[in-house]
Amino acid sequence: GAVVSQHPSWVICKSGTSVKIECRSLDFQATTMFWYRQFPKQSLMLMATSNEGSKATYEQGVEKDKFLINHASLTLSTLTVTSAHPEDSSFYICSAAQDGYTFGSGTRLTVV
Amino acid sequence: GEDVEQSLFLSVREGDSSVINCTYTDSSSTYLYWYKQEPGAGLQLLTYIFSNMDMKQDQRLTVLLNKKDKHLSLRIADTQTGDSAIYFCAERGLRGGGGADGLTFGKGTHLIIQP
């Protein structure tokens, strides 16, 4: 079946630095990928839709300048959390629309 | 916005059936999904159902959809300790504009298995 690989699985960074998270479709091409955020014991909230070759579409309330999304190829989308702050600490999960939406294993971001 | 509701916890005895319920508000939902999340892990697709179906069965899993009441359920037969996880209900609505749409998730039901 379809596999989505997400890296890193966890990262700790200092406040003010930027962190890049990668999401790759391993055995299929994904023109559309999705980025979600999950707070502890909460649901997944859709942050943005990443479209290959065009600008990402952000959900209401998500700062596009803070959460930069790049989808330069059909198999790779990246999410960069810029100038990270402790409130950005969360579990970030990417997904690709293939076989009923396949999800990556998630990235646990901790900003200290 | 659209909403998906689930109970937060369900406790069952090992070997019994588990029934996890979900309600949603989006009348344009096309597909409804059930995902499983184990601690610290990503989401594993368990099953999905198209909105014009009433029921779908896959081994120990049975999905029932009542579109009129916007109610979805997941039944796990012969529940085992390995079924302990958080189960998310999610729906895909029609947002227009073509292309794939993101999912709207419930908060997840934590399934607890008693020995």
mmCIF file of C-alpha atoms in Angstrom:
data_model
loop_
_atom_site.group_PDB
_atom_site.id
_atom_site.type_symbol
_atom_site.label_atom_id
_atom_site.label_comp_id
_atom_site.label_asym_id
_atom_site.label_seq_id
_atom_site.Cartn_x
_atom_site.Cartn_y
_atom_site.Cartn_z
ATOM 1 C CA GLY A 1 0.000 0.000 0.000
ATOM 2 C CA ALA A 2 0.867 3.676 -0.115
ATOM 3 C CA VAL A 3 3.565 4.825 2.285
ATOM 4 C CA VAL A 4 4.238 8.345 3.514
ATOM 5 C CA SER A 5 7.544 8.961 5.250
ATOM 6 C CA GLN A 6 7.901 11.891 7.641
ATOM 7 C CA HIS A 7 11.142 13.176 9.169
ATOM 8 C CA PRO A 8 12.286 13.892 11.747
ATOM 9 C CA SER A 9 10.118 11.900 14.132
ATOM 10 C CA TRP A 10 11.015 14.273 16.940
ATOM 11 C CA VAL A 11 12.982 17.495 17.297
ATOM 12 C CA ILE A 12 13.877 19.861 20.120
ATOM 13 C CA CYS A 13 14.845 23.385 19.206
ATOM 14 C CA LYS A 14 15.507 26.701 20.908
ATOM 15 C CA SER A 15 13.072 29.585 20.776
ATOM 16 C CA GLY A 16 13.655 31.794 17.782
ATOM 17 C CA THR A 17 15.116 29.106 15.553
ATOM 18 C CA SER A 18 13.461 27.490 12.542
ATOM 19 C CA VAL A 19 12.664 23.826 12.061
ATOM 20 C CA LYS A 20 11.978 21.998 8.802
ATOM 21 C CA ILE A 21 9.820 18.875 8.637
ATOM 22 C CA GLU A 22 9.802 16.699 5.529
ATOM 23 C CA CYS A 23 7.011 14.571 4.164
ATOM 24 C CA ARG A 24 7.690 12.145 1.323
ATOM 25 C CA SER A 25 5.441 9.841 -0.636
ATOM 26 C CA LEU A 26 7.594 6.760 -1.172
ATOM 27 C CA ASP A 27 5.820 4.764 -3.829
ATOM 28 C CA PHE A 28 3.394 7.158 -5.429
ATOM 29 C CA GLN A 29 3.150 10.717 -6.638
ATOM 30 C CA ALA A 30 1.189 13.137 -4.514
ATOM 31 C CA THR A 31 0.065 16.357 -6.131
ATOM 32 C CA THR A 32 -1.652 17.272 -2.891
ATOM 33 C CA MET A 33 -0.425 16.812 0.643
ATOM 34 C CA PHE A 34 -1.920 18.013 3.898
ATOM 35 C CA TRP A 35 -0.369 19.246 7.113
ATOM 36 C CA TYR A 36 -2.129 18.729 10.429
ATOM 37 C CA ARG A 37 -1.341 19.735 13.975
ATOM 38 C CA GLN A 38 -2.343 17.734 17.011
ATOM 39 C CA PHE A 39 -2.271 19.063 20.565
ATOM 40 C CA PRO A 40 -2.074 16.557 23.448
ATOM 41 C CA LYS A 41 -5.300 14.575 23.777
ATOM 42 C CA GLN A 42 -6.869 16.665 21.069
ATOM 43 C CA SER A 43 -7.980 16.074 17.543
ATOM 44 C CA LEU A 44 -5.983 16.715 14.408
ATOM 45 C CA MET A 45 -6.515 20.178 13.012
ATOM 46 C CA LEU A 46 -5.889 20.799 9.346
ATOM 47 C CA MET A 47 -3.322 23.579 8.958
ATOM 48 C CA ALA A 48 -2.840 23.775 5.226
ATOM 49 C CA THR A 49 -3.130 22.033 1.907
ATOM 50 C CA SER A 50 0.114 21.754 -0.001
ATOM 51 C CA ASN A 51 -0.171 21.751 -3.788
ATOM 52 C CA GLU A 52 2.737 20.729 -6.011
ATOM 53 C CA GLY A 53 4.007 23.650 -8.018
ATOM 54 C CA SER A 54 1.737 26.256 -6.465
ATOM 55 C CA LYS A 55 1.134 28.090 -3.219
ATOM 56 C CA ALA A 56 -0.245 26.281 -0.239
ATOM 57 C CA THR A 57 -3.787 26.932 0.931
ATOM 58 C CA TYR A 58 -3.919 27.765 4.633
ATOM 59 C CA GLU A 59 -6.828 27.221 6.984
ATOM 60 C CA GLN A 60 -8.309 30.158 8.802
ATOM 61 C CA GLY A 61 -6.172 31.225 11.753
ATOM 62 C CA VAL A 62 -2.951 29.592 10.541
ATOM 63 C CA GLU A 63 -0.129 32.082 9.942
ATOM 64 C CA LYS A 64 1.323 31.428 6.517
ATOM 65 C CA ASP A 65 4.472 33.411 7.274
ATOM 66 C CA LYS A 66 5.141 31.316 10.326
ATOM 67 C CA PHE A 67 4.384 27.924 8.820
ATOM 68 C CA LEU A 68 6.082 27.913 5.439
ATOM 69 C CA ILE A 69 5.087 25.110 3.101
ATOM 70 C CA ASN A 70 6.995 24.091 0.010
ATOM 71 C CA HIS A 71 5.848 21.358 -2.382
ATOM 72 C CA ALA A 72 8.539 21.481 -5.038
ATOM 73 C CA SER A 73 8.137 17.941 -6.339
ATOM 74 C CA LEU A 74 5.433 15.307 -6.622
ATOM 75 C CA THR A 75 6.959 13.294 -3.787
ATOM 76 C CA LEU A 76 8.098 15.894 -1.269
ATOM 77 C CA SER A 77 6.405 18.562 0.808
ATOM 78 C CA THR A 78 8.149 20.460 3.596
ATOM 79 C CA LEU A 79 6.797 22.429 6.529
ATOM 80 C CA THR A 80 9.122 24.986 8.095
ATOM 81 C CA VAL A 81 8.188 26.422 11.468
ATOM 82 C CA THR A 82 9.920 29.796 11.490
ATOM 83 C CA SER A 83 11.027 31.645 14.609
ATOM 84 C CA ALA A 84 9.615 28.869 16.753
ATOM 85 C CA HIS A 85 8.159 29.624 20.185
ATOM 86 C CA PRO A 86 7.137 27.257 22.999
ATOM 87 C CA GLU A 87 3.474 27.555 21.977
ATOM 88 C CA ASP A 88 4.431 25.966 18.635
ATOM 89 C CA SER A 89 5.314 22.766 20.473
ATOM 90 C CA SER A 90 2.982 20.136 19.108
ATOM 91 C CA PHE A 91 2.681 16.956 17.062
ATOM 92 C CA TYR A 92 2.703 17.697 13.330
ATOM 93 C CA ILE A 93 1.430 15.082 10.881
ATOM 94 C CA CYS A 94 1.408 15.122 7.109
ATOM 95 C CA SER A 95 -0.921 13.227 4.842
ATOM 96 C CA ALA A 96 -1.220 12.447 1.156
ATOM 97 C CA ALA A 97 -4.414 11.766 -0.732
ATOM 98 C CA GLN A 98 -3.817 8.168 -1.728
ATOM 99 C CA ASP A 99 -5.739 5.041 -0.726
ATOM 100 C CA GLY A 100 -7.951 6.965 1.609
ATOM 101 C CA TYR A 101 -5.465 9.484 2.871
ATOM 102 C CA THR A 102 -2.209 7.966 4.065
ATOM 103 C CA PHE A 103 -0.538 9.620 7.023
ATOM 104 C CA GLY A 104 3.077 10.021 7.993
ATOM 105 C CA SER A 105 4.233 8.886 11.416
ATOM 106 C CA GLY A 106 4.296 12.442 12.742
ATOM 107 C CA THR A 107 6.900 14.825 14.158
ATOM 108 C CA ARG A 108 6.965 15.763 17.826
ATOM 109 C CA LEU A 109 8.264 19.351 18.019
ATOM 110 C CA THR A 110 9.375 20.723 21.369
ATOM 111 C CA VAL A 111 10.494 24.339 21.529
ATOM 112 C CA VAL A 112 12.480 25.260 24.628
ATOM 113 C CA GLY B 1 -17.426 25.198 10.526
ATOM 114 C CA GLU B 2 -18.138 21.523 10.212
ATOM 115 C CA ASP B 3 -17.959 19.400 13.323
ATOM 116 C CA VAL B 4 -17.290 15.768 14.185
ATOM 117 C CA GLU B 5 -18.119 14.469 17.660
ATOM 118 C CA GLN B 6 -17.017 11.336 19.472
ATOM 119 C CA SER B 7 -17.047 10.068 23.035
ATOM 120 C CA LEU B 8 -13.621 10.430 24.620
ATOM 121 C CA PHE B 9 -13.413 7.009 26.271
ATOM 122 C CA LEU B 10 -14.764 3.486 25.821
ATOM 123 C CA SER B 11 -13.927 0.602 28.114
ATOM 124 C CA VAL B 12 -14.628 -3.007 27.102
ATOM 125 C CA ARG B 13 -13.648 -6.479 28.269
ATOM 126 C CA GLU B 14 -11.233 -8.491 26.201
ATOM 127 C CA GLY B 15 -13.181 -10.725 23.825
ATOM 128 C CA ASP B 16 -16.278 -8.503 23.783
ATOM 129 C CA SER B 17 -17.293 -6.279 20.890
ATOM 130 C CA SER B 18 -16.424 -2.580 20.941
ATOM 131 C CA VAL B 19 -18.714 -0.036 19.341
ATOM 132 C CA ILE B 20 -17.325 3.437 18.797
ATOM 133 C CA ASN B 21 -19.813 6.091 17.742
ATOM 134 C CA CYS B 22 -19.388 9.308 15.809
ATOM 135 C CA THR B 23 -21.707 12.080 14.681
ATOM 136 C CA TYR B 24 -20.985 14.721 12.097
ATOM 137 C CA THR B 25 -22.667 17.838 10.799
ATOM 138 C CA ASP B 26 -21.470 18.188 7.208
ATOM 139 C CA SER B 27 -24.324 17.099 4.975
ATOM 140 C CA SER B 28 -21.996 17.166 1.964
ATOM 141 C CA SER B 29 -19.711 14.468 3.387
ATOM 142 C CA THR B 30 -18.598 12.122 0.648
ATOM 143 C CA TYR B 31 -16.356 9.721 2.528
ATOM 144 C CA LEU B 32 -16.112 8.881 6.208
ATOM 145 C CA TYR B 33 -13.032 7.302 7.728
ATOM 146 C CA TRP B 34 -11.866 5.495 10.809
ATOM 147 C CA TYR B 35 -8.245 5.844 11.848
ATOM 148 C CA LYS B 36 -6.305 4.206 14.677
ATOM 149 C CA GLN B 37 -3.525 5.996 16.551
ATOM 150 C CA GLU B 38 -1.245 4.232 18.997
ATOM 151 C CA PRO B 39 0.783 6.279 21.530
ATOM 152 C CA GLY B 40 3.355 8.538 19.882
ATOM 153 C CA ALA B 41 2.572 7.209 16.430
ATOM 154 C CA GLY B 42 0.924 8.460 13.272
ATOM 155 C CA LEU B 43 -2.497 7.479 12.034
ATOM 156 C CA GLN B 44 -3.322 4.110 10.551
ATOM 157 C CA LEU B 45 -6.296 3.934 8.213
ATOM 158 C CA LEU B 46 -8.619 1.186 9.394
ATOM 159 C CA THR B 47 -11.476 1.523 6.976
ATOM 160 C CA TYR B 48 -13.625 4.024 5.146
ATOM 161 C CA ILE B 49 -17.118 4.148 3.759
ATOM 162 C CA PHE B 50 -18.634 6.068 0.909
ATOM 163 C CA SER B 51 -21.629 8.181 1.842
ATOM 164 C CA ASN B 52 -24.062 6.205 -0.325
ATOM 165 C CA MET B 53 -23.335 2.982 1.590
ATOM 166 C CA ASP B 54 -25.039 1.810 4.771
ATOM 167 C CA MET B 55 -22.573 -0.783 5.909
ATOM 168 C CA LYS B 56 -19.100 -2.070 5.244
ATOM 169 C CA GLN B 57 -17.479 -5.117 6.786
ATOM 170 C CA ASP B 58 -13.804 -5.997 6.796
ATOM 171 C CA GLN B 59 -12.776 -8.971 8.951
ATOM 172 C CA ARG B 60 -13.360 -7.899 12.592
ATOM 173 C CA LEU B 61 -14.433 -4.394 11.619
ATOM 174 C CA THR B 62 -17.977 -3.347 10.746
ATOM 175 C CA VAL B 63 -18.851 0.223 9.823
ATOM 176 C CA LEU B 64 -22.464 1.387 9.934
ATOM 177 C CA LEU B 65 -23.563 4.686 8.423
ATOM 178 C CA ASN B 66 -26.891 6.380 9.038
ATOM 179 C CA LYS B 67 -26.725 9.283 6.654
ATOM 180 C CA LYS B 68 -30.095 10.669 7.690
ATOM 181 C CA ASP B 69 -28.955 11.020 11.306
ATOM 182 C CA LYS B 70 -25.337 11.739 10.310
ATOM 183 C CA HIS B 71 -24.210 8.921 12.576
ATOM 184 C CA LEU B 72 -21.259 6.613 11.972
ATOM 185 C CA SER B 73 -20.159 3.676 14.079
ATOM 186 C CA LEU B 74 -17.227 1.287 14.146
ATOM 187 C CA ARG B 75 -17.705 -2.158 15.636
ATOM 188 C CA ILE B 76 -14.646 -4.210 16.527
ATOM 189 C CA ALA B 77 -15.515 -7.849 17.113
ATOM 190 C CA ASP B 78 -13.589 -9.972 19.639
ATOM 191 C CA THR B 79 -11.644 -6.988 21.005
ATOM 192 C CA GLN B 80 -8.032 -7.789 21.880
ATOM 193 C CA THR B 81 -5.403 -5.972 23.955
ATOM 194 C CA GLY B 82 -3.701 -4.926 20.718
ATOM 195 C CA ASP B 83 -6.801 -2.935 19.838
ATOM 196 C CA SER B 84 -6.055 -0.509 22.659
ATOM 197 C CA ALA B 85 -5.532 2.859 20.960
ATOM 198 C CA ILE B 86 -7.277 6.097 20.088
ATOM 199 C CA TYR B 87 -9.791 5.818 17.260
ATOM 200 C CA PHE B 88 -10.540 8.861 15.145
ATOM 201 C CA CYS B 89 -13.581 9.404 13.036
ATOM 202 C CA ALA B 90 -13.000 11.747 10.093
ATOM 203 C CA GLU B 91 -15.095 13.083 7.289
ATOM 204 C CA ARG B 92 -14.321 14.472 3.882
ATOM 205 C CA GLY B 93 -16.748 17.113 2.701
ATOM 206 C CA LEU B 94 -17.145 18.937 -0.560
ATOM 207 C CA ARG B 95 -15.140 22.114 -0.440
ATOM 208 C CA GLY B 96 -15.275 22.847 -4.137
ATOM 209 C CA GLY B 97 -12.424 24.087 -6.293
ATOM 210 C CA GLY B 98 -11.420 20.612 -7.404
ATOM 211 C CA GLY B 99 -8.540 18.574 -6.086
ATOM 212 C CA ALA B 100 -8.337 16.642 -2.855
ATOM 213 C CA ASP B 101 -9.772 18.018 0.370
ATOM 214 C CA GLY B 102 -8.422 17.800 3.891
ATOM 215 C CA LEU B 103 -10.273 15.800 6.506
ATOM 216 C CA THR B 104 -12.188 17.013 9.542
ATOM 217 C CA PHE B 105 -11.437 14.848 12.562
ATOM 218 C CA GLY B 106 -13.251 14.091 15.767
ATOM 219 C CA LYS B 107 -11.299 14.327 19.028
ATOM 220 C CA GLY B 108 -10.799 10.598 19.133
ATOM 221 C CA THR B 109 -12.129 7.808 21.337
ATOM 222 C CA HIS B 110 -9.662 6.172 23.659
ATOM 223 C CA LEU B 111 -10.441 2.429 23.667
ATOM 224 C CA ILE B 112 -9.477 0.778 26.946
ATOM 225 C CA ILE B 113 -9.366 -3.016 27.145
ATOM 226 C CA GLN B 114 -10.062 -4.704 30.453
ATOM 227 C CA PRO B 115 -8.592 -8.184 30.977
#
